[in-house]
Amino acid sequence: MKTTTHFSLDKALAALHLAVEPLRPAHIAAVMDIEREAFSLPWPERAYRHELTQNDFAHYYALFRRPVAQPPVSLSAWQRLCQVVLRWPDASPDPMLGYAGFWLMYDEAHISTLAVRAECRRHGLGELLLVVLLEEAQRLGALRATLEVRVSNAAAQSLYAKYHFEQVGCRKAYYNDNREDALILTTPDFASPVYQDLLEDRRRDLLQRLDPTLLDKILQMN
C-alpha cells in the first residue's frame, strides 16, 4: 500500500539539485547536441530560435543538474524540486540533461518536443520533464495536453500511457524521413479529481526513483 505522506520530498530537494529553467536562445547549442542524438528527423537550429524569439504560443524548458539557491519556503515541495518558477541567467555553465516544450493553443497544451541526453535516459528524467510540462500547462490555463508520437516509439508510448494519454486519432505518413504514421494522444481533463490524484501518485513515485547518487555517476561518464 502506498504511503500518503510527503516526508521524503524535502530530502529529495536537498539531494537532487535539479533545476528547470525556461529555455533561452543561449541554450540552443546544448539543445542541438541532444536534438541530433535523440531524433532521426531533428529540428534545425533556426526552428528553435524561431520558437524562442517569435512564437508567443511556445513554452520550453531545460533540465540541469546543479546546486541551486534555497527557494522560497512558500512554494510547494514539488515546485521547489522543479524550480520552474525561478528565473535564471541567460546561459548555464552546467550540462543540460534534457529539454521539453509545448504550444499553448487556447485551452490545450500541444507537447512539441521532449528529449534527454543519451547517457541520462531510463533514469526518470524524461518523466520528470513530462510532469513539468503537465504542471506548467495547468498553471498557464490549459485544460488538457495532446501530442503526436511515432507508431514505432514504444518507449515513449509507455511513458505517455502512464500519465493516461489516450489515442484519439492517427496522422498518416506524418514523419517526412520514413513516412511513418503518428498517433495522436490526449490526456483526460486536468480538472478531473481522478486525474489530479493520478498526478500526485506519479510525482511521489518519481521522487522515489530519482537517485542522486546515480545521477552523479551519469554525469561523470563524460
mmCIF file of C-alpha atoms in Angstrom:
data_model
loop_
_atom_site.group_PDB
_atom_site.id
_atom_site.type_symbol
_atom_site.label_atom_id
_atom_site.label_comp_id
_atom_site.label_asym_id
_atom_site.label_seq_id
_atom_site.Cartn_x
_atom_site.Cartn_y
_atom_site.Cartn_z
ATOM 1 C CA MET A 1 0.000 0.000 0.000
ATOM 2 C CA LYS A 2 1.357 3.438 -0.929
ATOM 3 C CA THR A 3 2.142 5.924 1.785
ATOM 4 C CA THR A 4 0.320 9.255 1.565
ATOM 5 C CA THR A 5 2.968 11.241 3.454
ATOM 6 C CA HIS A 6 5.426 13.627 1.831
ATOM 7 C CA PHE A 7 8.299 13.203 4.296
ATOM 8 C CA SER A 8 10.769 12.299 1.521
ATOM 9 C CA LEU A 9 10.231 15.421 -0.598
ATOM 10 C CA ASP A 10 12.462 17.771 1.371
ATOM 11 C CA LYS A 11 15.263 15.196 1.350
ATOM 12 C CA ALA A 12 14.895 14.948 -2.421
ATOM 13 C CA LEU A 13 15.079 18.718 -2.753
ATOM 14 C CA ALA A 14 18.323 18.841 -0.812
ATOM 15 C CA ALA A 15 19.961 15.894 -2.542
ATOM 16 C CA LEU A 16 18.965 16.013 -6.198
ATOM 17 C CA HIS A 17 19.948 19.575 -7.109
ATOM 18 C CA LEU A 18 17.815 19.504 -10.239
ATOM 19 C CA ALA A 19 16.813 22.800 -11.811
ATOM 20 C CA VAL A 20 14.358 23.516 -14.616
ATOM 21 C CA GLU A 21 14.813 26.799 -16.455
ATOM 22 C CA PRO A 22 12.857 28.439 -19.225
ATOM 23 C CA LEU A 23 14.763 27.597 -22.393
ATOM 24 C CA ARG A 24 16.619 30.621 -23.809
ATOM 25 C CA PRO A 25 18.457 31.357 -27.076
ATOM 26 C CA ALA A 26 21.758 30.950 -25.228
ATOM 27 C CA HIS A 27 20.822 27.323 -24.588
ATOM 28 C CA ILE A 28 20.288 26.414 -28.254
ATOM 29 C CA ALA A 29 23.775 24.962 -28.843
ATOM 30 C CA ALA A 30 23.255 22.499 -25.986
ATOM 31 C CA VAL A 31 19.770 21.717 -27.269
ATOM 32 C CA MET A 32 21.126 20.879 -30.705
ATOM 33 C CA ASP A 33 23.633 18.405 -29.263
ATOM 34 C CA ILE A 34 20.775 16.475 -27.672
ATOM 35 C CA GLU A 35 18.405 17.012 -30.611
ATOM 36 C CA ARG A 36 20.738 15.370 -33.111
ATOM 37 C CA GLU A 37 21.302 12.278 -30.995
ATOM 38 C CA ALA A 38 17.657 11.925 -29.920
ATOM 39 C CA PHE A 39 15.747 12.255 -33.203
ATOM 40 C CA SER A 40 16.079 10.769 -36.673
ATOM 41 C CA LEU A 41 14.476 13.950 -38.002
ATOM 42 C CA PRO A 42 15.959 16.707 -35.779
ATOM 43 C CA TRP A 43 14.720 20.259 -35.866
ATOM 44 C CA PRO A 44 17.249 22.759 -37.267
ATOM 45 C CA GLU A 45 18.712 25.420 -35.029
ATOM 46 C CA ARG A 46 16.680 28.128 -36.759
ATOM 47 C CA ALA A 47 13.468 26.350 -35.736
ATOM 48 C CA TYR A 48 14.354 26.606 -32.055
ATOM 49 C CA ARG A 49 15.457 30.197 -32.451
ATOM 50 C CA HIS A 50 12.076 30.966 -34.014
ATOM 51 C CA GLU A 51 10.255 29.128 -31.237
ATOM 52 C CA LEU A 52 12.065 31.042 -28.514
ATOM 53 C CA THR A 53 12.006 34.509 -30.050
ATOM 54 C CA GLN A 54 8.913 34.718 -32.259
ATOM 55 C CA ASN A 55 6.338 32.090 -31.233
ATOM 56 C CA ASP A 56 4.201 33.577 -28.472
ATOM 57 C CA PHE A 57 2.434 30.233 -28.008
ATOM 58 C CA ALA A 58 5.679 28.364 -27.231
ATOM 59 C CA HIS A 59 6.813 27.364 -23.729
ATOM 60 C CA TYR A 60 10.113 25.495 -23.490
ATOM 61 C CA TYR A 61 12.137 24.322 -20.507
ATOM 62 C CA ALA A 62 15.626 22.893 -19.940
ATOM 63 C CA LEU A 63 16.682 20.483 -17.212
ATOM 64 C CA PHE A 64 20.032 20.955 -15.457
ATOM 65 C CA ARG A 65 21.677 19.260 -12.527
ATOM 66 C CA ARG A 66 23.454 21.711 -10.252
ATOM 67 C CA PRO A 67 23.340 23.190 -6.776
ATOM 68 C CA VAL A 68 20.531 25.720 -6.595
ATOM 69 C CA ALA A 69 19.764 28.616 -4.292
ATOM 70 C CA GLN A 70 17.365 27.933 -1.466
ATOM 71 C CA PRO A 71 13.895 28.596 -2.928
ATOM 72 C CA PRO A 72 11.168 30.481 -1.092
ATOM 73 C CA VAL A 73 9.554 28.317 1.576
ATOM 74 C CA SER A 74 6.125 29.433 0.371
ATOM 75 C CA LEU A 75 6.466 27.202 -2.707
ATOM 76 C CA SER A 76 5.174 23.657 -2.714
ATOM 77 C CA ALA A 77 7.723 20.872 -2.384
ATOM 78 C CA TRP A 78 7.208 19.838 -5.985
ATOM 79 C CA GLN A 79 7.701 23.404 -7.253
ATOM 80 C CA ARG A 80 10.862 23.672 -5.185
ATOM 81 C CA LEU A 81 12.165 20.480 -6.760
ATOM 82 C CA CYS A 82 11.449 21.541 -10.306
ATOM 83 C CA GLN A 83 12.398 25.203 -9.786
ATOM 84 C CA VAL A 84 10.001 26.080 -12.614
ATOM 85 C CA VAL A 85 9.001 29.419 -11.129
ATOM 86 C CA LEU A 86 12.572 30.685 -10.729
ATOM 87 C CA ARG A 87 14.206 32.710 -13.478
ATOM 88 C CA TRP A 88 17.877 32.054 -14.080
ATOM 89 C CA PRO A 89 20.570 33.820 -16.182
ATOM 90 C CA ASP A 90 20.504 33.529 -19.958
ATOM 91 C CA ALA A 91 23.013 30.676 -20.066
ATOM 92 C CA SER A 92 24.052 27.975 -17.657
ATOM 93 C CA PRO A 93 27.616 26.646 -17.260
ATOM 94 C CA ASP A 94 26.195 23.314 -16.145
ATOM 95 C CA PRO A 95 25.460 20.427 -18.522
ATOM 96 C CA MET A 96 21.947 20.249 -19.907
ATOM 97 C CA LEU A 97 20.305 16.905 -19.166
ATOM 98 C CA GLY A 98 17.249 17.401 -21.353
ATOM 99 C CA TYR A 99 14.588 19.801 -22.582
ATOM 100 C CA ALA A 100 10.909 19.824 -23.459
ATOM 101 C CA GLY A 101 8.209 22.199 -24.594
ATOM 102 C CA PHE A 102 4.636 22.781 -25.646
ATOM 103 C CA TRP A 103 2.499 25.223 -27.574
ATOM 104 C CA LEU A 104 -0.409 26.633 -25.597
ATOM 105 C CA MET A 105 -3.248 26.735 -28.125
ATOM 106 C CA TYR A 106 -6.330 28.206 -26.455
ATOM 107 C CA ASP A 107 -7.092 25.691 -23.682
ATOM 108 C CA GLU A 108 -4.855 22.877 -24.949
ATOM 109 C CA ALA A 109 -1.135 22.293 -24.456
ATOM 110 C CA HIS A 110 0.343 20.633 -27.536
ATOM 111 C CA ILE A 111 3.604 18.962 -26.473
ATOM 112 C CA SER A 112 6.017 19.652 -29.307
ATOM 113 C CA THR A 113 9.227 18.019 -28.085
ATOM 114 C CA LEU A 114 10.821 16.128 -25.205
ATOM 115 C CA ALA A 115 14.385 14.818 -25.208
ATOM 116 C CA VAL A 116 17.029 13.637 -22.730
ATOM 117 C CA ARG A 117 20.759 13.157 -23.228
ATOM 118 C CA ALA A 118 21.503 9.587 -24.365
ATOM 119 C CA GLU A 119 23.573 8.655 -21.309
ATOM 120 C CA CYS A 120 20.892 10.024 -18.971
ATOM 121 C CA ARG A 121 17.933 8.045 -20.304
ATOM 122 C CA ARG A 122 15.976 5.392 -18.418
ATOM 123 C CA HIS A 123 16.543 7.102 -15.080
ATOM 124 C CA GLY A 124 13.308 9.105 -14.778
ATOM 125 C CA LEU A 125 14.469 12.393 -16.252
ATOM 126 C CA GLY A 126 12.211 12.206 -19.288
ATOM 127 C CA GLU A 127 9.302 11.535 -16.976
ATOM 128 C CA LEU A 128 10.343 14.495 -14.836
ATOM 129 C CA LEU A 129 10.261 16.747 -17.893
ATOM 130 C CA LEU A 130 6.830 15.420 -18.850
ATOM 131 C CA VAL A 131 5.480 16.198 -15.390
ATOM 132 C CA VAL A 132 6.976 19.690 -15.585
ATOM 133 C CA LEU A 133 5.119 20.254 -18.853
ATOM 134 C CA LEU A 134 1.826 18.981 -17.432
ATOM 135 C CA GLU A 135 2.170 21.174 -14.344
ATOM 136 C CA GLU A 136 3.166 24.263 -16.305
ATOM 137 C CA ALA A 137 0.355 23.695 -18.800
ATOM 138 C CA GLN A 138 -2.151 23.638 -15.964
ATOM 139 C CA ARG A 139 -0.631 26.736 -14.382
ATOM 140 C CA LEU A 140 -0.995 28.592 -17.689
ATOM 141 C CA GLY A 141 -4.645 27.623 -18.042
ATOM 142 C CA ALA A 142 -4.636 24.554 -20.275
ATOM 143 C CA LEU A 143 -7.434 22.055 -19.745
ATOM 144 C CA ARG A 144 -5.603 19.089 -21.283
ATOM 145 C CA ALA A 145 -2.442 18.106 -23.154
ATOM 146 C CA THR A 146 -2.002 16.476 -26.534
ATOM 147 C CA LEU A 147 0.902 15.261 -28.693
ATOM 148 C CA GLU A 148 1.966 13.135 -31.648
ATOM 149 C CA VAL A 149 4.204 10.094 -31.293
ATOM 150 C CA ARG A 150 5.637 7.667 -33.836
ATOM 151 C CA VAL A 151 3.783 4.353 -34.010
ATOM 152 C CA SER A 152 7.152 2.591 -33.576
ATOM 153 C CA ASN A 153 8.161 4.544 -30.439
ATOM 154 C CA ALA A 154 7.035 2.030 -27.831
ATOM 155 C CA ALA A 155 9.116 3.565 -25.025
ATOM 156 C CA ALA A 156 7.510 6.987 -25.400
ATOM 157 C CA GLN A 157 4.057 5.469 -25.703
ATOM 158 C CA SER A 158 4.635 3.559 -22.469
ATOM 159 C CA LEU A 159 5.537 6.767 -20.638
ATOM 160 C CA TYR A 160 2.520 8.617 -22.007
ATOM 161 C CA ALA A 161 0.207 5.748 -21.106
ATOM 162 C CA LYS A 162 1.500 6.010 -17.539
ATOM 163 C CA TYR A 163 0.002 9.520 -17.488
ATOM 164 C CA HIS A 164 -3.212 8.339 -19.145
ATOM 165 C CA PHE A 165 -2.647 9.802 -22.586
ATOM 166 C CA GLU A 166 -5.144 8.012 -24.836
ATOM 167 C CA GLN A 167 -5.154 7.665 -28.611
ATOM 168 C CA VAL A 168 -7.725 9.928 -30.256
ATOM 169 C CA GLY A 169 -6.524 9.771 -33.861
ATOM 170 C CA CYS A 170 -3.743 8.973 -36.305
ATOM 171 C CA ARG A 171 -1.847 11.125 -38.815
ATOM 172 C CA LYS A 172 -0.892 9.022 -41.824
ATOM 173 C CA ALA A 173 2.676 9.352 -43.170
ATOM 174 C CA TYR A 174 3.270 12.213 -40.727
ATOM 175 C CA TYR A 175 7.064 11.919 -40.466
ATOM 176 C CA ASN A 176 8.988 13.006 -43.551
ATOM 177 C CA ASP A 177 12.055 10.825 -43.029
ATOM 178 C CA ASN A 178 10.270 7.468 -43.412
ATOM 179 C CA ARG A 179 6.576 8.333 -43.932
ATOM 180 C CA GLU A 180 5.736 6.768 -40.583
ATOM 181 C CA ASP A 181 2.323 7.336 -39.056
ATOM 182 C CA ALA A 182 1.864 9.395 -35.889
ATOM 183 C CA LEU A 183 -0.551 8.523 -33.122
ATOM 184 C CA ILE A 184 -2.451 11.480 -31.651
ATOM 185 C CA LEU A 185 -2.634 11.154 -27.860
ATOM 186 C CA THR A 186 -4.552 13.318 -25.382
ATOM 187 C CA THR A 187 -4.865 13.426 -21.602
ATOM 188 C CA PRO A 188 -8.127 13.476 -19.687
ATOM 189 C CA ASP A 189 -9.240 16.904 -18.500
ATOM 190 C CA PHE A 190 -6.783 18.254 -15.960
ATOM 191 C CA ALA A 191 -9.643 19.374 -13.710
ATOM 192 C CA SER A 192 -10.728 15.789 -13.073
ATOM 193 C CA PRO A 193 -10.125 14.844 -9.418
ATOM 194 C CA VAL A 194 -9.225 11.350 -10.610
ATOM 195 C CA TYR A 195 -6.537 12.761 -12.872
ATOM 196 C CA GLN A 196 -5.191 15.032 -10.149
ATOM 197 C CA ASP A 197 -4.907 12.033 -7.843
ATOM 198 C CA LEU A 198 -3.054 10.184 -10.591
ATOM 199 C CA LEU A 199 -0.568 13.054 -10.998
ATOM 200 C CA GLU A 200 0.053 13.149 -7.263
ATOM 201 C CA ASP A 201 0.747 9.408 -7.219
ATOM 202 C CA ARG A 202 3.083 9.672 -10.214
ATOM 203 C CA ARG A 203 5.005 12.569 -8.647
ATOM 204 C CA ARG A 204 5.533 10.628 -5.442
ATOM 205 C CA ASP A 205 6.691 7.526 -7.296
ATOM 206 C CA LEU A 206 9.020 9.586 -9.480
ATOM 207 C CA LEU A 207 10.703 11.231 -6.489
ATOM 208 C CA GLN A 208 11.470 7.800 -5.101
ATOM 209 C CA ARG A 209 13.025 6.789 -8.428
ATOM 210 C CA LEU A 210 15.336 9.801 -8.854
ATOM 211 C CA ASP A 211 18.528 8.631 -7.177
ATOM 212 C CA PRO A 212 21.031 11.491 -6.659
ATOM 213 C CA THR A 213 23.989 9.082 -6.432
ATOM 214 C CA LEU A 214 23.044 7.549 -9.762
ATOM 215 C CA LEU A 215 22.645 10.986 -11.353
ATOM 216 C CA ASP A 216 26.146 11.907 -10.199
ATOM 217 C CA LYS A 217 27.547 8.752 -11.794
ATOM 218 C CA ILE A 218 25.746 9.523 -15.053
ATOM 219 C CA LEU A 219 27.379 12.945 -15.326
ATOM 220 C CA GLN A 220 30.787 11.501 -14.520
ATOM 221 C CA MET A 221 30.556 9.260 -17.597
ATOM 222 C CA ASN A 222 31.559 12.154 -19.887
#
